[in-house]
mmCIF file of C-alpha atoms and ligand atoms in Angstrom:
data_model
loop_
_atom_site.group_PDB
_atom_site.id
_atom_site.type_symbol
_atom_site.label_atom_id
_atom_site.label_comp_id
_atom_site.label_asym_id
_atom_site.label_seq_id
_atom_site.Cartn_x
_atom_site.Cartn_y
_atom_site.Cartn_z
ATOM 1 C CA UNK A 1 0.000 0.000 0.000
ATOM 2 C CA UNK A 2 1.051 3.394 -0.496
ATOM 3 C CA UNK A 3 2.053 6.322 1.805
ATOM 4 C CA UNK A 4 -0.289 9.310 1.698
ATOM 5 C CA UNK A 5 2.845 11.209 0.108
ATOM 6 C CA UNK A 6 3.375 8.559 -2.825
ATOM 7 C CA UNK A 7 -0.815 8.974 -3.191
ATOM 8 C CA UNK A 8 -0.593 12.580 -3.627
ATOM 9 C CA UNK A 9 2.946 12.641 -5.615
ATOM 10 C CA UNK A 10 4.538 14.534 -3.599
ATOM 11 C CA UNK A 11 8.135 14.323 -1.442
ATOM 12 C CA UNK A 12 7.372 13.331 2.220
ATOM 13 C CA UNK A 13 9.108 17.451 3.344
ATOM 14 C CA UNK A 14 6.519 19.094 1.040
ATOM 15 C CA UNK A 15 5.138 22.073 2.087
ATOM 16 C CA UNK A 16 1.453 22.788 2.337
ATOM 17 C CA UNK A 17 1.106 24.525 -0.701
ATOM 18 C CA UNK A 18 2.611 21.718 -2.359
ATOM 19 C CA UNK A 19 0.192 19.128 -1.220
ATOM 20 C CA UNK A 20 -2.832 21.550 -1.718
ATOM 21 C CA UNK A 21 -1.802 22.323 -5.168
ATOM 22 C CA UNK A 22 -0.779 18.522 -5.987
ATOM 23 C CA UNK A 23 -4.356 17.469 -4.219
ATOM 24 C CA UNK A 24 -6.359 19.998 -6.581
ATOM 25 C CA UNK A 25 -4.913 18.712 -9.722
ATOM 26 C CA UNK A 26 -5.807 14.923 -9.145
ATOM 27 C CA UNK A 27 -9.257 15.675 -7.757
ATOM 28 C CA UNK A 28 -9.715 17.104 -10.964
ATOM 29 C CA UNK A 29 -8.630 14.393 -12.977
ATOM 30 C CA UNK A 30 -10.622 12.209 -10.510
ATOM 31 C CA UNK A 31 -13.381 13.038 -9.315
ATOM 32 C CA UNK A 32 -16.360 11.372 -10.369
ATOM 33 C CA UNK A 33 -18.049 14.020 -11.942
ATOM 34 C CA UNK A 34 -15.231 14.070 -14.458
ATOM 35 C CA UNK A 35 -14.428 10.587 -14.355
ATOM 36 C CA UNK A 36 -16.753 8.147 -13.904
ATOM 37 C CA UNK A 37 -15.144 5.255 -14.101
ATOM 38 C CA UNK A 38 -14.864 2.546 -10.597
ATOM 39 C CA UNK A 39 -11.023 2.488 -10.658
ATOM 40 C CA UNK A 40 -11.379 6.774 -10.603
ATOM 41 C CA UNK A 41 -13.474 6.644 -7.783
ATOM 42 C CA UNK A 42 -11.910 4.420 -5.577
ATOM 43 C CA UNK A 43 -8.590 6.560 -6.235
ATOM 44 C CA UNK A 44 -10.081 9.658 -5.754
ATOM 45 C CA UNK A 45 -11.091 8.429 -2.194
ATOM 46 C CA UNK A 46 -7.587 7.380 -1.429
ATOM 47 C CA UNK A 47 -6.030 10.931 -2.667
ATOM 48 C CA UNK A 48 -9.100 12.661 -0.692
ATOM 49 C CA UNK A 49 -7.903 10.958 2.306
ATOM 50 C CA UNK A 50 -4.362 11.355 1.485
ATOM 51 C CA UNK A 51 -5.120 15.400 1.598
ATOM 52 C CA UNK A 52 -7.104 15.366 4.910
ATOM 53 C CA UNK A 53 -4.545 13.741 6.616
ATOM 54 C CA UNK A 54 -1.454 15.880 5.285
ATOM 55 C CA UNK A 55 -3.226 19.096 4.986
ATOM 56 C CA UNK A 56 -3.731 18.705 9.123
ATOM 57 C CA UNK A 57 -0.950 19.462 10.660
ATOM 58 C CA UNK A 58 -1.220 17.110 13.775
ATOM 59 C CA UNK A 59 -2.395 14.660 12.026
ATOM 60 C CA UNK A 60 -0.093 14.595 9.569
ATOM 61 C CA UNK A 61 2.517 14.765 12.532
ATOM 62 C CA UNK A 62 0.534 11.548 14.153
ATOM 63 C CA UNK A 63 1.003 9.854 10.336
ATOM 64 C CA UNK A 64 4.676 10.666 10.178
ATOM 65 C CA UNK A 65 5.133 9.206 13.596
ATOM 66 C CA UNK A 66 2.958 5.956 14.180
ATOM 67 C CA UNK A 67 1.850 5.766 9.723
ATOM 68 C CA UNK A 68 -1.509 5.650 11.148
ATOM 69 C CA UNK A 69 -3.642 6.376 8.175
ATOM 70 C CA UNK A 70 -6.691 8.412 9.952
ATOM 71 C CA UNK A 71 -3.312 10.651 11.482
ATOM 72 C CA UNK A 72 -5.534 10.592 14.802
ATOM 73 C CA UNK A 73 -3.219 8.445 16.657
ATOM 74 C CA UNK A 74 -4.549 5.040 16.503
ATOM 75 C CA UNK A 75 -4.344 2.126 14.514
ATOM 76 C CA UNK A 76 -7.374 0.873 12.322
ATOM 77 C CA UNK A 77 -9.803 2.122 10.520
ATOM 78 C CA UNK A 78 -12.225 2.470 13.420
ATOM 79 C CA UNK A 79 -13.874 5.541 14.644
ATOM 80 C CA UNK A 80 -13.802 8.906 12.878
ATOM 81 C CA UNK A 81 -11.682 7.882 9.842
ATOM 82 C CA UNK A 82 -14.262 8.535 7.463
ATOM 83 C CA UNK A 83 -16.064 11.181 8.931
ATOM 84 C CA UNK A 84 -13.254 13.394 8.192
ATOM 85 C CA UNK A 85 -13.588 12.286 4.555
ATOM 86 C CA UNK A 86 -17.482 12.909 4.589
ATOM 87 C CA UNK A 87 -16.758 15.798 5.851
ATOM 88 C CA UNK A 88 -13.688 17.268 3.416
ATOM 89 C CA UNK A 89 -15.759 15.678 0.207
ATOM 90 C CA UNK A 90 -18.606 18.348 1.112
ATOM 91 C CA UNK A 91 -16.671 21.058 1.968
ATOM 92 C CA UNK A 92 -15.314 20.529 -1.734
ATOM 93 C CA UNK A 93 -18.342 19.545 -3.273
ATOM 94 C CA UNK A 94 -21.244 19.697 -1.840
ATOM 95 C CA UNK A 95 -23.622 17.679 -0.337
ATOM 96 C CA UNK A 96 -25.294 14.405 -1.153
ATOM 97 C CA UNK A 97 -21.921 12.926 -1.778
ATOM 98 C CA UNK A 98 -22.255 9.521 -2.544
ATOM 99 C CA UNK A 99 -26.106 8.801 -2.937
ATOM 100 C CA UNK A 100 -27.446 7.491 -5.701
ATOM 101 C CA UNK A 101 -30.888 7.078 -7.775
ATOM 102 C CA UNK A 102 -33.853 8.596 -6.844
ATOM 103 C CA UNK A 103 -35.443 8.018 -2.843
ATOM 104 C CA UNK A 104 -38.671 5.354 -2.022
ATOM 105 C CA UNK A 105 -41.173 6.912 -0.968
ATOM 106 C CA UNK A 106 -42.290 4.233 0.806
ATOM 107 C CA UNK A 107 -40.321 4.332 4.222
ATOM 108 C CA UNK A 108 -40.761 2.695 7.330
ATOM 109 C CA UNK A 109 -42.296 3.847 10.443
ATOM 110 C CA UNK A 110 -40.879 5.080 13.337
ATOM 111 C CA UNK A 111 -40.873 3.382 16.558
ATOM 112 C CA UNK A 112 -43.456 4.707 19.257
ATOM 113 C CA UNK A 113 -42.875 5.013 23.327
ATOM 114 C CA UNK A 114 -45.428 5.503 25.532
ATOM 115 C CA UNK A 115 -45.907 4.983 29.531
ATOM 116 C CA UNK A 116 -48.836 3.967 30.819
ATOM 117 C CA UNK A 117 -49.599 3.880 34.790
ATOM 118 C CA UNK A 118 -50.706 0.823 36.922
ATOM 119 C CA UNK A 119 -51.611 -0.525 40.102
ATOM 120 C CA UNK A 120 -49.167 -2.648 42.486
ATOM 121 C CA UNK A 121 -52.189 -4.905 41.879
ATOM 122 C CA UNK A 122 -51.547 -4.825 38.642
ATOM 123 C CA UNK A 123 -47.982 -6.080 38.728
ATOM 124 C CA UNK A 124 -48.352 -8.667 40.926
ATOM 125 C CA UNK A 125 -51.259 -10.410 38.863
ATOM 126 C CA UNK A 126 -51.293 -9.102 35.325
ATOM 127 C CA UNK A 127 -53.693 -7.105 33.781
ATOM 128 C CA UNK A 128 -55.170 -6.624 30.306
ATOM 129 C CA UNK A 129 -54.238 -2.721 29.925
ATOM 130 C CA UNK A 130 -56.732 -0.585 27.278
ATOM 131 C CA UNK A 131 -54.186 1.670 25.249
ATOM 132 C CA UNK A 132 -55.532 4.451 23.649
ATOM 133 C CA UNK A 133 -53.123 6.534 21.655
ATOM 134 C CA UNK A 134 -52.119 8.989 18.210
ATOM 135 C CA UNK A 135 -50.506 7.141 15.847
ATOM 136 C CA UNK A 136 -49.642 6.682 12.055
ATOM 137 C CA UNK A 137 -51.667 4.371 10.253
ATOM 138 C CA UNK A 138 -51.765 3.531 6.555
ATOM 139 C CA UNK A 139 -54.499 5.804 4.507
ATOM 140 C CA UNK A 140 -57.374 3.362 4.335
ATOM 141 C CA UNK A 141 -58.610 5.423 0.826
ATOM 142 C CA UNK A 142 -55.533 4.962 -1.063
ATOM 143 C CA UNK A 143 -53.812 1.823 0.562
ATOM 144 C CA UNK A 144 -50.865 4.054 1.186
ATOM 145 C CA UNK A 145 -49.968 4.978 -2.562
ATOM 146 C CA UNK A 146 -50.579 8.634 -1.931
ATOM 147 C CA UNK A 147 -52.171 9.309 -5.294
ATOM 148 C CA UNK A 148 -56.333 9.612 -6.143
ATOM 149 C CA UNK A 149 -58.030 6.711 -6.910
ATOM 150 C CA UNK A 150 -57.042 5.810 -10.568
ATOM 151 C CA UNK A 151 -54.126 8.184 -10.764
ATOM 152 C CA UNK A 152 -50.322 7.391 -10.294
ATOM 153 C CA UNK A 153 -47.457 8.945 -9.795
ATOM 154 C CA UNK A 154 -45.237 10.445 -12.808
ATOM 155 C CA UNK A 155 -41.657 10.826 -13.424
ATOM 156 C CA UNK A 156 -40.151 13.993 -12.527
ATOM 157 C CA UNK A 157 -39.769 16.460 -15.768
ATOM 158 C CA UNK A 158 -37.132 18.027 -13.804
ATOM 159 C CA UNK A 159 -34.886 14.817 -12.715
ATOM 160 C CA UNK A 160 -36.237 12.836 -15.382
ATOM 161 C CA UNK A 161 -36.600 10.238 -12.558
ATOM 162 C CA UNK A 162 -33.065 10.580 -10.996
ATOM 163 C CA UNK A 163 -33.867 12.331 -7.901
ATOM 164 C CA UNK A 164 -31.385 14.315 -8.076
ATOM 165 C CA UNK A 165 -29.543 17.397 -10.590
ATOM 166 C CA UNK A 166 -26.256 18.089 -11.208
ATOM 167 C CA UNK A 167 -25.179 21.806 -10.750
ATOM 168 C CA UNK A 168 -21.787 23.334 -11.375
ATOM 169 C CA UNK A 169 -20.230 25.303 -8.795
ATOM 170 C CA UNK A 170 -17.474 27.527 -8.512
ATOM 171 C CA UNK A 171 -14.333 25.759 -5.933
ATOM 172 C CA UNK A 172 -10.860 26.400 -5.386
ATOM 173 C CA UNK A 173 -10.949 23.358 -7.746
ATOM 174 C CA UNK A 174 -12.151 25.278 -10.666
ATOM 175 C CA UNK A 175 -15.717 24.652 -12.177
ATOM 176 C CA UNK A 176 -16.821 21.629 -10.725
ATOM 177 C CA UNK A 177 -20.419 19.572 -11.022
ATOM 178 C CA UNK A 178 -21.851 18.796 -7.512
ATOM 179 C CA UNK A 179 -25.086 16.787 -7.019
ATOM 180 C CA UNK A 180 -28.147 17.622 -4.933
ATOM 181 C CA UNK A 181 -31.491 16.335 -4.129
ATOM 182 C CA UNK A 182 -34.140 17.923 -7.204
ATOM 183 C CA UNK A 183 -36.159 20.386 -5.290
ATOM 184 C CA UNK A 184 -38.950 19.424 -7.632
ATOM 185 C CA UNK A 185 -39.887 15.865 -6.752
ATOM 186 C CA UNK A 186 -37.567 16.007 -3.377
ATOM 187 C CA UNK A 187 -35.572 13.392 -4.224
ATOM 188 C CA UNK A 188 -38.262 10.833 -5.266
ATOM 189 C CA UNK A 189 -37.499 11.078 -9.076
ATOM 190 C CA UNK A 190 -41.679 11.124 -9.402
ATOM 191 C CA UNK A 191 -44.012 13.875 -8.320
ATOM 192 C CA UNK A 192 -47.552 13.008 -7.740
ATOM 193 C CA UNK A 193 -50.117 15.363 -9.791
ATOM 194 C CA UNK A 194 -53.339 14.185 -8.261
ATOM 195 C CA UNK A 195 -52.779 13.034 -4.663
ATOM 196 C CA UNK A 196 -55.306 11.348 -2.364
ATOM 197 C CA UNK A 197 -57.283 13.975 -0.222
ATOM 198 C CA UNK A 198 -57.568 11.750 2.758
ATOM 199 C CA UNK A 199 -53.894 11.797 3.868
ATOM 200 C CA UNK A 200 -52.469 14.734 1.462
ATOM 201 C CA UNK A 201 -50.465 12.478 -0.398
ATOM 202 C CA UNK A 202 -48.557 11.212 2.209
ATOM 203 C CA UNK A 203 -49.999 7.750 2.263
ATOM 204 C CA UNK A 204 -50.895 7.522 6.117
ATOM 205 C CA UNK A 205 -52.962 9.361 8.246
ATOM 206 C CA UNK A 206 -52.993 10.576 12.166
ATOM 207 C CA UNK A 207 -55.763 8.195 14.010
ATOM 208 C CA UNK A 208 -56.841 6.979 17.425
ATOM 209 C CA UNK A 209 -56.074 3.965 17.856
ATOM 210 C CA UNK A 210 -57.472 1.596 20.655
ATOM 211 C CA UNK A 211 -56.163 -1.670 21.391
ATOM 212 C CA UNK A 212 -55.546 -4.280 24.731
ATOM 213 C CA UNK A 213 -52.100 -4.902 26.104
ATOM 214 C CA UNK A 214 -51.180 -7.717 27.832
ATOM 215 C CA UNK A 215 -49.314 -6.944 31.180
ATOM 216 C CA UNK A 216 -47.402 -9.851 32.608
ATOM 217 C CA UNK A 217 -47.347 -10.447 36.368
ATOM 218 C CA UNK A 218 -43.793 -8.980 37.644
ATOM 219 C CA UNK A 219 -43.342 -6.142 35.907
ATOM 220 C CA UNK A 220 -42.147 -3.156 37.606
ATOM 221 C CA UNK A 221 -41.584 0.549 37.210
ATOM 222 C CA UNK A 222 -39.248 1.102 33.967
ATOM 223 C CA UNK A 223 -40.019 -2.410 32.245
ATOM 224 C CA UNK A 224 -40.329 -2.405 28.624
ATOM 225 C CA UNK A 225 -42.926 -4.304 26.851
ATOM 226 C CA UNK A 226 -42.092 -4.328 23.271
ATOM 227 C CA UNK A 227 -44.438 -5.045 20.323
ATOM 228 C CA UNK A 228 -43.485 -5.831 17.451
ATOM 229 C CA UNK A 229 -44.588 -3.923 14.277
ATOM 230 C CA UNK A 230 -47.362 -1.939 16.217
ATOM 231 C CA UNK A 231 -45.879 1.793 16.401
ATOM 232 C CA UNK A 232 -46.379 3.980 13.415
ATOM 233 C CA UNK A 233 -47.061 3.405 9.757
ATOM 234 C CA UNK A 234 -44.135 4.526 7.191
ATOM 235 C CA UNK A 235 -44.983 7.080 4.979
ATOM 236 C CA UNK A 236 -45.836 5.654 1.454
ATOM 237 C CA UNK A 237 -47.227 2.166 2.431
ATOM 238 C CA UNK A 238 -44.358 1.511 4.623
ATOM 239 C CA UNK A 239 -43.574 -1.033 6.864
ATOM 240 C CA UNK A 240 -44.954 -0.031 10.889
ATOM 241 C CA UNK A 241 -42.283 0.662 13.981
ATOM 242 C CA UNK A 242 -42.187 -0.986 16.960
ATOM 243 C CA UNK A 243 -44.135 0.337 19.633
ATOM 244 C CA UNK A 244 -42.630 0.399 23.011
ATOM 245 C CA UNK A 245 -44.909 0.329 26.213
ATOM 246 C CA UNK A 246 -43.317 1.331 29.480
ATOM 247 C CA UNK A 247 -44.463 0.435 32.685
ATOM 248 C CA UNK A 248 -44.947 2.719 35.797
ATOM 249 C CA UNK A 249 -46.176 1.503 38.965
ATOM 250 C CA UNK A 250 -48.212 3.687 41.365
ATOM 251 C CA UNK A 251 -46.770 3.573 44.670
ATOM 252 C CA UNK A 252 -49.311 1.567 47.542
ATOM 253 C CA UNK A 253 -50.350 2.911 50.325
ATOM 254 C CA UNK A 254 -49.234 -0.491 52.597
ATOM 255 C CA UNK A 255 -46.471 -2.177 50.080
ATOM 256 C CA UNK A 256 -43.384 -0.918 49.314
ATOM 257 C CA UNK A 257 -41.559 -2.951 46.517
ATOM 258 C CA UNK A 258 -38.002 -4.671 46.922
ATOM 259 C CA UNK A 259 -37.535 -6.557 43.805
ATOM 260 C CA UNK A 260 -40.133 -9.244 43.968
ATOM 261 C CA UNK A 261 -40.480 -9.120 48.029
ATOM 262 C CA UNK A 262 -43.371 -6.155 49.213
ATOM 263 C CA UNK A 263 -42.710 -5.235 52.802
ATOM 264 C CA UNK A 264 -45.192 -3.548 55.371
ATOM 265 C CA UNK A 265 -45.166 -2.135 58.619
ATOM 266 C CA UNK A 266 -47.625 -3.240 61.460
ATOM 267 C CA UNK A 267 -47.734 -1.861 64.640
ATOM 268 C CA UNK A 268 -48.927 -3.682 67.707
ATOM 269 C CA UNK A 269 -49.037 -2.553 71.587
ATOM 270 C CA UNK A 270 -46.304 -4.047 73.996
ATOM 271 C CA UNK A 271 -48.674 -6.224 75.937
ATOM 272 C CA UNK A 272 -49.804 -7.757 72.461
ATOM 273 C CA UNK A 273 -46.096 -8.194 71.640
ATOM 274 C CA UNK A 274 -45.036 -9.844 75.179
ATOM 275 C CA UNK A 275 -47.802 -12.026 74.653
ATOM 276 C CA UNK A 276 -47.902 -12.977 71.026
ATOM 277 C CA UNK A 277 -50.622 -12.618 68.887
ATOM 278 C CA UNK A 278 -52.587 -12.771 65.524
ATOM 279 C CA UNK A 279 -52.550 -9.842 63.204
ATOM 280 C CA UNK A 280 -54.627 -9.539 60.252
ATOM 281 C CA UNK A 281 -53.435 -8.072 57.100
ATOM 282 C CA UNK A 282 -55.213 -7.878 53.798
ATOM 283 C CA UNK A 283 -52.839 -8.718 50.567
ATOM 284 C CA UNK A 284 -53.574 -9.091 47.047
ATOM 285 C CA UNK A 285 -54.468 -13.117 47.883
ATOM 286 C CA UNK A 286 -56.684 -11.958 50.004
ATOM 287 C CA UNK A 287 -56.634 -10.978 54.166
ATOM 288 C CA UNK A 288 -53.592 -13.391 55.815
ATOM 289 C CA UNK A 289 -53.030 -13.908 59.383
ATOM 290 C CA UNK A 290 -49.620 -12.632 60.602
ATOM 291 C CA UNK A 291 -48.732 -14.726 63.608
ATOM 292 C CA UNK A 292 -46.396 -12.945 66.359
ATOM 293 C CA UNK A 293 -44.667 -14.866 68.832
ATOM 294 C CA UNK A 294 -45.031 -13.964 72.449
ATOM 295 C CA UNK A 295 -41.505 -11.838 72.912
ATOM 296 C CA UNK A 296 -41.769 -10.249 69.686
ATOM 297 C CA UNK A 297 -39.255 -6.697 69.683
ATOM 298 C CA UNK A 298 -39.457 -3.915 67.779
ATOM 299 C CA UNK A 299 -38.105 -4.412 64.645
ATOM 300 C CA UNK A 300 -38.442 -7.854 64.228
ATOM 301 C CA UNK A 301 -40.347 -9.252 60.903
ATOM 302 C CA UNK A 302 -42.744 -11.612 60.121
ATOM 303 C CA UNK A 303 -42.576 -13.435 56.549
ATOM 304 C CA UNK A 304 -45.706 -14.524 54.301
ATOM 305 C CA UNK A 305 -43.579 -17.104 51.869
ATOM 306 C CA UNK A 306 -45.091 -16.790 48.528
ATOM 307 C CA UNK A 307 -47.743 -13.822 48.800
ATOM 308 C CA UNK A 308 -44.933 -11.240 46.933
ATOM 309 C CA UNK A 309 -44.729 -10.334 43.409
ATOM 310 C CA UNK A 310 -44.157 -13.226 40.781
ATOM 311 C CA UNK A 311 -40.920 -13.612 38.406
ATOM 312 C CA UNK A 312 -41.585 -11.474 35.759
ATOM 313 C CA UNK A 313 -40.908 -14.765 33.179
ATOM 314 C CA UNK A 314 -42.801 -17.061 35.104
ATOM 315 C CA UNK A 315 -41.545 -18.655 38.304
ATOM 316 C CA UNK A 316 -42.162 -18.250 42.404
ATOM 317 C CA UNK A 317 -43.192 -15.160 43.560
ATOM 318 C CA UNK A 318 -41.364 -13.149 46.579
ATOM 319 C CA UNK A 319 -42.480 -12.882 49.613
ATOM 320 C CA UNK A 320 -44.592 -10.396 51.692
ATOM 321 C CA UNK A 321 -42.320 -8.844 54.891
ATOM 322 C CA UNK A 322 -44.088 -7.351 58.281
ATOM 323 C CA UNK A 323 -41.881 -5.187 60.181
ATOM 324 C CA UNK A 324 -43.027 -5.067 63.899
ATOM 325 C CA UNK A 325 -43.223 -1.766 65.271
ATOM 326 C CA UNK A 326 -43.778 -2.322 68.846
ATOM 327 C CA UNK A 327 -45.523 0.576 70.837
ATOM 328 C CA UNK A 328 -45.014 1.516 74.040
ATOM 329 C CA UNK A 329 -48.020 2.523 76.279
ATOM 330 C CA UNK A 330 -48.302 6.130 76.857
ATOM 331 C CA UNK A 331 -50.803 8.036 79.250
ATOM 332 C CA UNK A 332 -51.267 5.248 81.993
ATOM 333 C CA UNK A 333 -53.835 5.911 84.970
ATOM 334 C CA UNK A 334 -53.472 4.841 88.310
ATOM 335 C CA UNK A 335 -54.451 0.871 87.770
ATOM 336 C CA UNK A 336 -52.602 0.493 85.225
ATOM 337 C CA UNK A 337 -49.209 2.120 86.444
ATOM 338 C CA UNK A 338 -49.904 -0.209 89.235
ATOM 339 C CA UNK A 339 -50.151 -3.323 87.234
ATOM 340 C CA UNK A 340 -47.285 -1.946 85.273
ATOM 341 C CA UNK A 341 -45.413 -1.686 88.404
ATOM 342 C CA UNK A 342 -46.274 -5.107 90.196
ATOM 343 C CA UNK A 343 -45.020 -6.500 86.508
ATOM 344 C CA UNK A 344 -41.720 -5.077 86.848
ATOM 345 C CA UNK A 345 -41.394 -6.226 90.867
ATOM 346 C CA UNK A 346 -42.521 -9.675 89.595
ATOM 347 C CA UNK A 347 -39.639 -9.448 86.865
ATOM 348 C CA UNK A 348 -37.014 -7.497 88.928
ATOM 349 C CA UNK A 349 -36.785 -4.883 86.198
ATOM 350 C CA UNK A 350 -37.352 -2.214 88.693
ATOM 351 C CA UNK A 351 -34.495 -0.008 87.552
ATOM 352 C CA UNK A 352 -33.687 3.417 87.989
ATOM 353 C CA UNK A 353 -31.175 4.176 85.446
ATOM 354 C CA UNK A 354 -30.912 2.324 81.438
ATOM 355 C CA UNK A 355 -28.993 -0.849 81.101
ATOM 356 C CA UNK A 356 -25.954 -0.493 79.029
ATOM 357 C CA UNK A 357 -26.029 -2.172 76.352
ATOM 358 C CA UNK A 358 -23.150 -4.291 74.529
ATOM 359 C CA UNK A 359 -22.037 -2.079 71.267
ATOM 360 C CA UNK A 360 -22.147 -5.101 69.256
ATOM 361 C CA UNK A 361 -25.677 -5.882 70.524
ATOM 362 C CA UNK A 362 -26.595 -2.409 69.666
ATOM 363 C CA UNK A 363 -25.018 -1.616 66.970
ATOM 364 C CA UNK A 364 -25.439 -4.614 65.223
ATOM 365 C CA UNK A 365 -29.761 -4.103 66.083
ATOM 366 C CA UNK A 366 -29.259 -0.840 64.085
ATOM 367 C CA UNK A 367 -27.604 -2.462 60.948
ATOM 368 C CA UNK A 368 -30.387 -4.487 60.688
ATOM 369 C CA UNK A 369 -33.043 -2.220 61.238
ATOM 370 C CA UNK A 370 -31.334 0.328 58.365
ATOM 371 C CA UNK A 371 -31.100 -2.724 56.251
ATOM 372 C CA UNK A 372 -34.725 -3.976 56.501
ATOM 373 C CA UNK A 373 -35.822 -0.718 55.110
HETATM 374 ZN ZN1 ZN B 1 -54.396 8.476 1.041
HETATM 375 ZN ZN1 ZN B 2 -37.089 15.509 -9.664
#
């Protein structure tokens, strides 16, 4: 393979004017406007490239030191290389460099995103969601041709069906022809004389459009459902987009949501807790008994198995958590301070100052209070 300098003929100390001026008279004999041959093309790229990277002076310093061909540096032909030629081809001749033959005008759609809002409920079990949305769909009077009944579309007299004109323009080149889109049929090489009223010639209309989305059980806040070939219509007959659905979950007033476990927090009176008993809690399975063991603390939990919120693919579901908060009675009259009191005699917990506690004990009571939440 060549050097850049051997591409552009010139010695590897030439100066800038040398490679400008040794650049400008092979583009001329190259480029494809002039020359339209394959072998003249595929040259003209390599002296094109040849110029961006030696008319740059650090990246012609990065060529001279690593003979990276892009001069940025790095080896390969990854990354920017041929932006740079994109880029220098339309500074010198214009746009549309490189397309060819006149645009479809049948294109496909785009994709569609749109959120819609559910219950906890709604996770956990599945729903059947009713969407109602905008969207493209393909003009039902002309089947998406874009032309009156009976009429069709005709080739461009501008174009004559290319899509595109040649126009010269003046460069530092000299006269040179550079191509652009025909502002007549905008690129489609065929204008339509007589187009259908319904969707102004554009083949698909704006509607409301109703349908029913299945919503799997497990799905949470910022799932994706993704269906295929149901987001808008191309223009021209084309092909529909995807339509994305995603899912946001309302926050519940009892559950709060830790991948597939729900927890809630239940409060019960110290004599309840000291004595165990049965707490009733209604879930989405209906209301559940939540047994607490005489001796139950603050803090401690109590665990449904299997009453959380199902694998989104199928599989067990989590499980429902109870945090115990255990509350201390406030506001005692005279009986029951005295009960109170004969308890603590009974128990020999008549103390005047707090217990100190064991840091680990304590400490170790926090962690796992902080991390239950
Ligand atoms: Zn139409
Ligand atoms: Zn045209």
């Amino acid at each position: 393979m060549s050097t850049h300098y051997e591409t552009l003929g010139v010695a590897k100390d030439a100066t800038g004017q040398e490679i400008k001026s040794a650049y400008r008279k092979l583009a001329r004999k190259l480029h494809p406007d002039v020359n339209p041959s394959q072998d003249a093309a595929e040259q003209f790229k390599l002296v094109t490239r040849a110029y961006e990277v030696l008319s740059d002076e650090q990246k012609r310093a990065n060529y001279d030191a690593t003979g990276d061909e892009n001069g940025n540096g790095q080896q390969g032909f990854g990354g920017g290389g041929f932006g740079g030629f994109g880029d220098i081809f339309e500074q010198f001749f214009g746009g549309a460099g490189g397309q060819q033959g006149p645009m479809s005008r049948t294109q496909p759609g785009r994709d569609a995103l749109i959120t819609v809002t559910i219950d906890l409920e709604d996770a956990v079990k599945g729903t059947v969601y009713p969407l109602e949305m905008e969207s493209a769909v393909t003009c039902k009077v002309c089947n998406g041709s874009c032309c009156r009944e009976g009429t069709s579309p005709v080739t461009c007299s501008i174009c004559h069906g290319a899509g595109q004109v040649q126009r010269p323009v003046r460069s530092f080149l000299g006269q040179m022809m550079t191509v652009e889109t025909c502002a007549a049929c905008r690129g489609y090489g065929t204008t339509i004389p007589d187009p259908c009223v319904e969707c102004n010639g554009e083949g698909r209309v704006r509607e409301h459009v109703s349908k029913q989305l299945n919503i799997p059980a497990g799905v949470a806040s910022g799932t994706r459902i993704q269906l295929r070939g149901q987001g808008e219509a191309g223009p021209g007959g084309g092909p529909n987009g995807n339509l994305f659905v995603e899912i946001d979950v309302r926050r519940h007033k009892i559950f709060e949501r830790d991948h597939n476990d729900l927890h809630a927090k239940m409060s019960l009176p110290m004599t309840a807790a000291a004595l165990g008993c049965e707490l009733k809690l209604e879930t989405f399975d209906g209301e559940q008994t939540v047994n607490v063991e005489s001796g139950a603390q603050d803090g401690d939990t109590v665990t449904l198995p299997g009453l959380g919120v199902p694998r989104l693919r199928g599989g067990k579901r989590g499980d429902i958590v109870v945090h115990l908060q255990v509350v201390t009675p406030t506001k005692l009259d005279a009986a029951q301070r005295d009960l109170l009191e004969q308890l603590a005699k009974l128990r020999g917990e008549e103390m005047t100052a707090g217990q100190v506690e064991q840091s680990g004990g304590m400490f170790a009571r926090l962690r796992d209070k902080l991390h239950q939440r």
